[in-house]
Every structure is written in C-alpha cells, then in structure tokens.
Coordinates of C-alpha atoms in Angstrom, one line a residue:
V1 CA 108.6 83.5 275.3
T2 CA 106.3 84.7 277.9
A3 CA 103.6 85.4 275.4
G4 CA 104.1 81.9 273.8
G5 CA 103.9 80.3 277.2
T6 CA 100.7 82.1 278.0
M7 CA 99.1 81.1 274.8
L8 CA 100.1 77.5 275.4
G9 CA 98.7 77.6 278.8
L10 CA 95.4 79.0 277.6
A11 CA 95.2 76.3 274.9
L12 CA 95.8 73.6 277.4
L13 CA 93.2 75.1 279.7
M14 CA 90.6 75.4 276.9
S15 CA 91.2 71.8 275.7
G16 CA 90.7 70.6 279.3
V17 CA 87.4 72.6 279.6
L18 CA 86.2 71.2 276.3
G19 CA 87.1 67.7 277.2
W20 CA 85.3 68.0 280.5
A21 CA 82.2 69.5 278.8
S22 CA 82.2 66.8 276.2
R23 CA 82.1 64.1 278.9
R24 CA 79.7 66.1 281.1
F25 CA 77.1 66.8 278.5
H26 CA 77.6 63.7 276.3
I27 CA 74.3 62.2 275.1
T28 CA 74.3 58.6 274.2
E29 CA 72.5 58.0 270.9
D30 CA 69.9 55.2 271.0
P31 CA 71.4 52.4 268.8
R32 CA 67.9 51.7 267.5
L33 CA 68.0 55.0 265.6
E34 CA 70.7 53.8 263.2
Q35 CA 68.8 50.5 262.8
I36 CA 65.6 52.2 261.9
E37 CA 67.5 54.5 259.4
K38 CA 68.9 51.4 257.7
V39 CA 65.5 49.9 257.0
L40 CA 64.0 53.2 255.7
P41 CA 63.9 53.8 251.9
Q42 CA 66.0 57.1 252.3
A43 CA 63.7 58.8 249.8
N44 CA 63.6 61.9 252.0
C45 CA 60.3 62.8 250.3
G46 CA 58.6 64.3 253.4
A47 CA 55.4 62.2 252.8
C48 CA 55.5 61.1 256.4
G49 CA 55.3 64.6 257.6
C50 CA 58.9 64.8 258.7
V51 CA 61.7 66.6 256.9
G52 CA 63.5 63.4 255.9
C53 CA 64.1 59.8 256.9
R54 CA 66.5 60.7 259.7
E55 CA 63.9 62.9 261.3
F56 CA 61.2 60.2 260.8
A57 CA 63.4 57.7 262.7
E58 CA 63.9 60.1 265.6
A59 CA 60.1 60.8 265.7
V60 CA 59.3 57.1 265.7
L61 CA 61.7 56.5 268.7
K62 CA 60.0 59.4 270.5
G63 CA 56.5 58.0 269.8
E64 CA 55.5 61.1 267.8
V65 CA 54.7 59.2 264.6
P66 CA 53.4 55.6 264.2
V67 CA 55.8 52.8 263.0
E68 CA 53.7 52.5 259.9
G69 CA 54.0 56.2 259.1
C70 CA 56.3 55.7 256.1
P71 CA 54.1 55.5 253.0
V72 CA 57.0 54.7 250.7
G73 CA 58.2 51.7 252.7
G74 CA 54.7 50.4 253.3
A75 CA 54.1 47.3 255.3
T76 CA 57.6 45.9 254.8
V77 CA 59.3 48.8 256.5
A78 CA 56.6 49.0 259.1
D79 CA 57.1 45.4 260.1
A80 CA 60.9 45.9 260.2
I81 CA 60.6 49.0 262.5
A82 CA 58.1 47.1 264.7
E83 CA 60.6 44.3 265.1
I84 CA 63.4 46.7 266.0
L85 CA 61.2 48.4 268.6
G86 CA 59.6 45.2 269.8
V87 CA 56.1 46.3 269.2
S88 CA 53.2 44.9 267.0
V89 CA 51.7 46.7 264.1
E90 CA 48.2 46.4 262.8
A91 CA 47.7 45.5 259.1
R92 CA 46.6 48.5 257.1
S93 CA 45.2 48.8 253.7
P94 CA 47.5 50.6 251.2
R95 CA 46.8 54.3 250.7
W96 CA 47.0 55.4 247.1
V97 CA 45.7 58.4 245.1
I98 CA 42.7 58.5 242.8
V99 CA 42.0 61.0 240.1
H100 CA 38.4 62.2 240.0
C101 CA 38.3 62.7 236.2
G102 CA 38.0 60.1 233.5
A103 CA 37.7 62.3 230.4
E104 CA 40.4 62.0 227.9
C105 CA 40.8 64.8 225.4
A106 CA 38.4 63.4 222.9
K107 CA 35.6 63.3 225.5
R108 CA 35.9 66.9 226.6
L109 CA 33.7 69.4 224.9
K110 CA 34.0 73.2 224.3
R111 CA 37.7 73.2 224.4
T112 CA 39.9 75.9 222.9
P113 CA 43.6 75.9 222.0
Y114 CA 45.8 76.9 224.8
Y115 CA 49.1 78.7 224.0
G116 CA 50.1 79.8 227.5
E117 CA 52.6 78.3 229.9
R118 CA 52.4 74.6 229.7
T119 CA 51.4 74.0 233.3
C120 CA 48.1 73.2 234.9
A121 CA 48.6 76.0 237.4
A122 CA 48.8 78.5 234.6
A123 CA 46.0 77.0 232.4
H124 CA 43.7 76.9 235.5
L125 CA 43.7 80.7 235.5
V126 CA 42.6 81.0 231.9
S127 CA 38.9 81.1 231.2
G128 CA 37.6 78.8 228.4
V129 CA 40.5 76.4 228.1
Q130 CA 37.9 73.6 228.3
G131 CA 34.2 73.6 229.0
C132 CA 34.5 71.7 232.3
T133 CA 36.1 73.9 234.9
Y134 CA 36.5 71.0 237.3
G135 CA 38.3 68.3 235.2
C136 CA 41.9 67.4 234.6
L137 CA 43.9 69.9 232.5
G138 CA 46.4 67.3 231.4
L139 CA 49.5 69.5 231.5
G140 CA 51.4 67.3 233.9
D141 CA 51.9 69.3 237.2
C142 CA 51.0 66.1 239.1
E143 CA 53.3 64.0 236.9
R144 CA 56.3 66.3 237.5
A145 CA 55.6 66.5 241.3
C146 CA 55.6 62.7 241.7
P147 CA 59.0 61.6 243.0
F148 CA 58.3 58.0 242.1
D149 CA 57.3 58.3 238.5
A150 CA 53.8 57.0 239.3
I151 CA 51.8 59.3 237.1
D152 CA 51.6 59.6 233.4
I153 CA 49.6 62.0 231.2
I154 CA 47.9 59.7 228.7
N155 CA 45.5 61.2 226.1
G156 CA 45.6 64.4 228.2
L157 CA 44.5 62.7 231.4
A158 CA 46.5 61.9 234.6
V159 CA 46.8 58.1 235.0
V160 CA 48.2 56.6 238.2
D161 CA 50.5 53.6 238.1
Y162 CA 49.5 51.8 241.3
H163 CA 52.6 49.6 241.2
K164 CA 54.6 52.7 241.8
C165 CA 52.3 55.0 243.8
T166 CA 53.3 55.3 247.5
G167 CA 50.6 57.6 248.6
C168 CA 53.0 60.4 249.3
G169 CA 50.5 63.0 248.3
K170 CA 52.8 65.3 246.3
C171 CA 50.5 65.2 243.4
I172 CA 47.6 66.3 245.5
A173 CA 49.3 69.5 246.4
A174 CA 50.4 70.1 242.8
C175 CA 46.9 69.8 241.3
P176 CA 45.2 73.2 241.0
R177 CA 41.8 71.6 240.3
K178 CA 42.0 69.6 243.5
I179 CA 40.7 66.4 241.9
I180 CA 43.3 64.0 243.3
E181 CA 42.4 62.3 246.6
L182 CA 44.3 59.9 248.9
V183 CA 42.1 56.9 249.9
S184 CA 42.6 53.6 251.7
F185 CA 42.3 50.8 249.2
T186 CA 40.3 48.4 251.3
A187 CA 39.7 46.5 248.1
D188 CA 41.8 46.1 245.0
P189 CA 40.4 47.0 242.5
L190 CA 38.5 49.9 244.1
M191 CA 35.6 51.6 242.4
I192 CA 35.8 55.4 242.0
V193 CA 33.6 58.1 240.6
A194 CA 35.8 59.5 237.8
C195 CA 34.3 63.0 237.9
A196 CA 34.4 66.1 240.0
N197 CA 31.9 68.2 238.2
R198 CA 29.2 69.5 240.6
D199 CA 27.1 71.4 238.1
P200 CA 23.6 70.3 237.1
G201 CA 23.5 67.2 234.8
R202 CA 22.4 69.2 231.7
E203 CA 25.4 71.5 232.1
V204 CA 27.7 68.5 232.6
R205 CA 26.5 66.9 229.4
A206 CA 27.3 70.1 227.5
V207 CA 31.0 69.9 228.4
C208 CA 31.8 66.2 228.9
R209 CA 30.8 62.9 227.5
V210 CA 31.7 60.9 230.6
G211 CA 30.8 63.3 233.4
C212 CA 28.5 62.4 236.3
I213 CA 25.0 63.8 235.7
A214 CA 23.7 62.9 239.2
C215 CA 21.0 60.7 237.8
G216 CA 20.9 58.7 241.0
I217 CA 20.9 55.2 239.3
C218 CA 23.9 54.1 241.3
R219 CA 22.3 55.2 244.5
K220 CA 19.2 53.2 243.7
T221 CA 21.3 50.2 242.9
A222 CA 23.4 50.3 246.1
P223 CA 22.1 53.0 248.5
D224 CA 24.5 52.0 251.3
I225 CA 27.5 52.6 249.0
F226 CA 26.5 55.5 246.8
K227 CA 25.2 58.9 247.7
V228 CA 24.5 61.9 245.5
T229 CA 25.7 65.2 247.0
D230 CA 25.9 68.5 245.2
N231 CA 25.0 67.0 241.9
L232 CA 27.8 64.4 242.2
S233 CA 27.8 60.7 243.0
V234 CA 30.0 59.9 246.0
I235 CA 31.2 56.5 247.2
D236 CA 31.1 55.7 250.9
Y237 CA 34.3 53.6 251.1
R238 CA 33.4 52.3 254.6
N239 CA 30.8 50.2 252.8
H240 CA 32.8 49.4 249.7
P241 CA 32.8 45.5 249.4
S242 CA 36.1 43.7 249.3
D243 CA 34.9 40.5 247.8
D244 CA 31.3 40.5 246.3
R245 CA 31.4 43.3 243.8
S246 CA 28.2 42.4 242.0
R247 CA 26.2 45.5 243.1
L248 CA 29.1 47.7 242.2
E249 CA 29.4 46.2 238.7
L250 CA 25.6 46.5 238.2
A251 CA 25.8 50.2 239.1
A252 CA 28.7 50.6 236.7
R253 CA 26.8 48.9 233.9
K254 CA 23.7 51.0 234.5
C255 CA 25.6 54.3 234.7
P256 CA 24.6 56.2 231.5
T257 CA 27.9 58.1 231.3
K258 CA 30.2 55.3 232.5
C259 CA 31.9 57.4 235.1
L260 CA 32.1 54.6 237.6
V261 CA 35.4 52.8 237.0
Y262 CA 37.9 50.6 238.9
R263 CA 41.3 51.7 240.0
G264 CA 44.1 49.8 241.6
R265 CA 46.9 47.3 240.8
K266 CA 44.3 44.8 239.7
A267 CA 42.2 47.2 237.7
G268 CA 44.4 47.1 234.6
T269 CA 44.4 49.9 232.0
A270 CA 42.7 50.3 228.6
V271 CA 44.1 53.6 227.5
S272 CA 46.8 54.3 224.9
R273 CA 49.7 56.6 225.4
A274 CA 49.6 60.1 223.8
G275 CA 50.7 63.6 224.5
A276 CA 49.0 66.0 226.9
L277 CA 46.2 67.9 225.4
Q278 CA 46.3 65.8 222.3
G279 CA 45.2 67.6 219.1
E280 CA 46.1 71.1 220.3
A281 CA 48.9 73.1 218.8
E282 CA 52.0 73.4 221.0
Q283 CA 52.7 76.8 219.4
P284 CA 50.3 79.4 218.0
P285 CA 50.0 79.3 214.2
A286 CA 52.2 81.6 212.3

C-alpha cells in the first residue's frame, strides 16, 4: 500500500510539473501559418529552397524568403500569401527552364550504338556515344527528375512543356551535360540558342547539323541582343524585346544552322514523338 501510495504521489507530482511547464513554455502559433499552408500547392518539391511547404510557410512568416518564393504556385499563390500578410508583391516574369540543344537524333553525327545503362549520367561517361560532347544524350534523366511531368524525350531530345514547367530546377541538377538553364521569360515566346557546343565552327559542323558555328551573323543583326563568347552565340536577355521581335526573327532567318529558336507557352512545337535515341538498338545484337 505504501509503495502504491508513493507511486500515486509521484504521478500526481509529475503531472503537476508537466502541466505547469506546458503553460509556462507554451508558444502560441501564428494563425497565419495555417492560412499560408492552405494556399500552398503542397508539392513539397523543395524548389523554393525549403524542405517542404510547411517550412516555406514558416520561413515566409520570418521574412527569410519572399512571398513569391514558391515557383510551383507562381503568381496566384504569391498574391494569396501577400493578402494574408497584408503586403504587396511585385509582378514577376515566370521562370522556366530552357534546353540548350536542338539536335534530334537524325541531326547528330558520328554517333555509335550505346548498350550501357540507359541513363544520361552513365552515357556521359562513355567516350564516342555521339560526336558532340556537349549536347543532349536523350536518355531521360531530366524527364524522370521532373516532379510535374513537364519534360518529354522526343526524337532523342529533351522537350519542355511550358504549360507544366514550374521552374523548380530539378532537371538542371539531373542533367550531366549541364545544358538546362533557368531563365526569366520576360517575353513569351522567348528566343534561345539551342546549342551548347563551344568548339570551333568547323568541328561543330562535323558532329551536328544544327549546332552554333559562331559565324556572328546574329551579332551583326542585333549587337545589343547577341554576343559570341567562346565560339557560341549568347543572348543578353536584359535586352530581349517583349513586343517587336523583327530583329530576332531576322537573325533567326539568317542563321545558317537554324539554332535560334523560340521557346515558351506561345512558341508551339513542331516535333513528333519518338523513343529516346531513336534508331539505336536497345539490346546488343545476338
């Protein structure tokens, strides 16, 4: 009986201590936290730099990330968060990815059958898979990495669906060739250089039918928009026009290899679906 009474007394004492501690150290949660969580897409993709949507909501309340920091939710979510917090948010251009390669399988030269692991990461380590050591390998690492199904491999080339792309950047990390870039689409469509080859023009012609040969015609047509750096045309997007695209289109028409192309929701697509690395055997011949 004595032992039982002692245990009961200790239990009552501990419950009292715990009750006091709960009241003493209680932290009232900001009700706006739950409100912000409700307007977030709950993708938990980490594209904002936080572990998940809950952590993003907490960071927004602390002022550690901007209200427009959720690339998946975009302007709609940013406006909703701004209303909850009673702040204003500046309009921003959408940020989507572009692929600096426009060569489908038929346009790539000096290619050899690849029988290794069907990943870009593995093929990237194999010499001679294709003549261009810069271009898309077409084995779909970026496609598999995208949590929003925004990339398809078409004719052996990564193609972005801009109606699905959120700019999360997962594909950038997955690409061993580092030819995927996240840019602000200050115009839609946006012109890009669909090439990443920095070799001299003669060498580019030997491995690709649509690679940039650094001829400089685009730079002569619009010197404020185009530069040629390390044998590759580069677009200064700060000067990319949002309305009058006549000079861009003139440069594209004059480009001898047609590596200047439009991307974006309004660019459309003129490619047909096919398997990755079309024309290559999936298995070595018997």
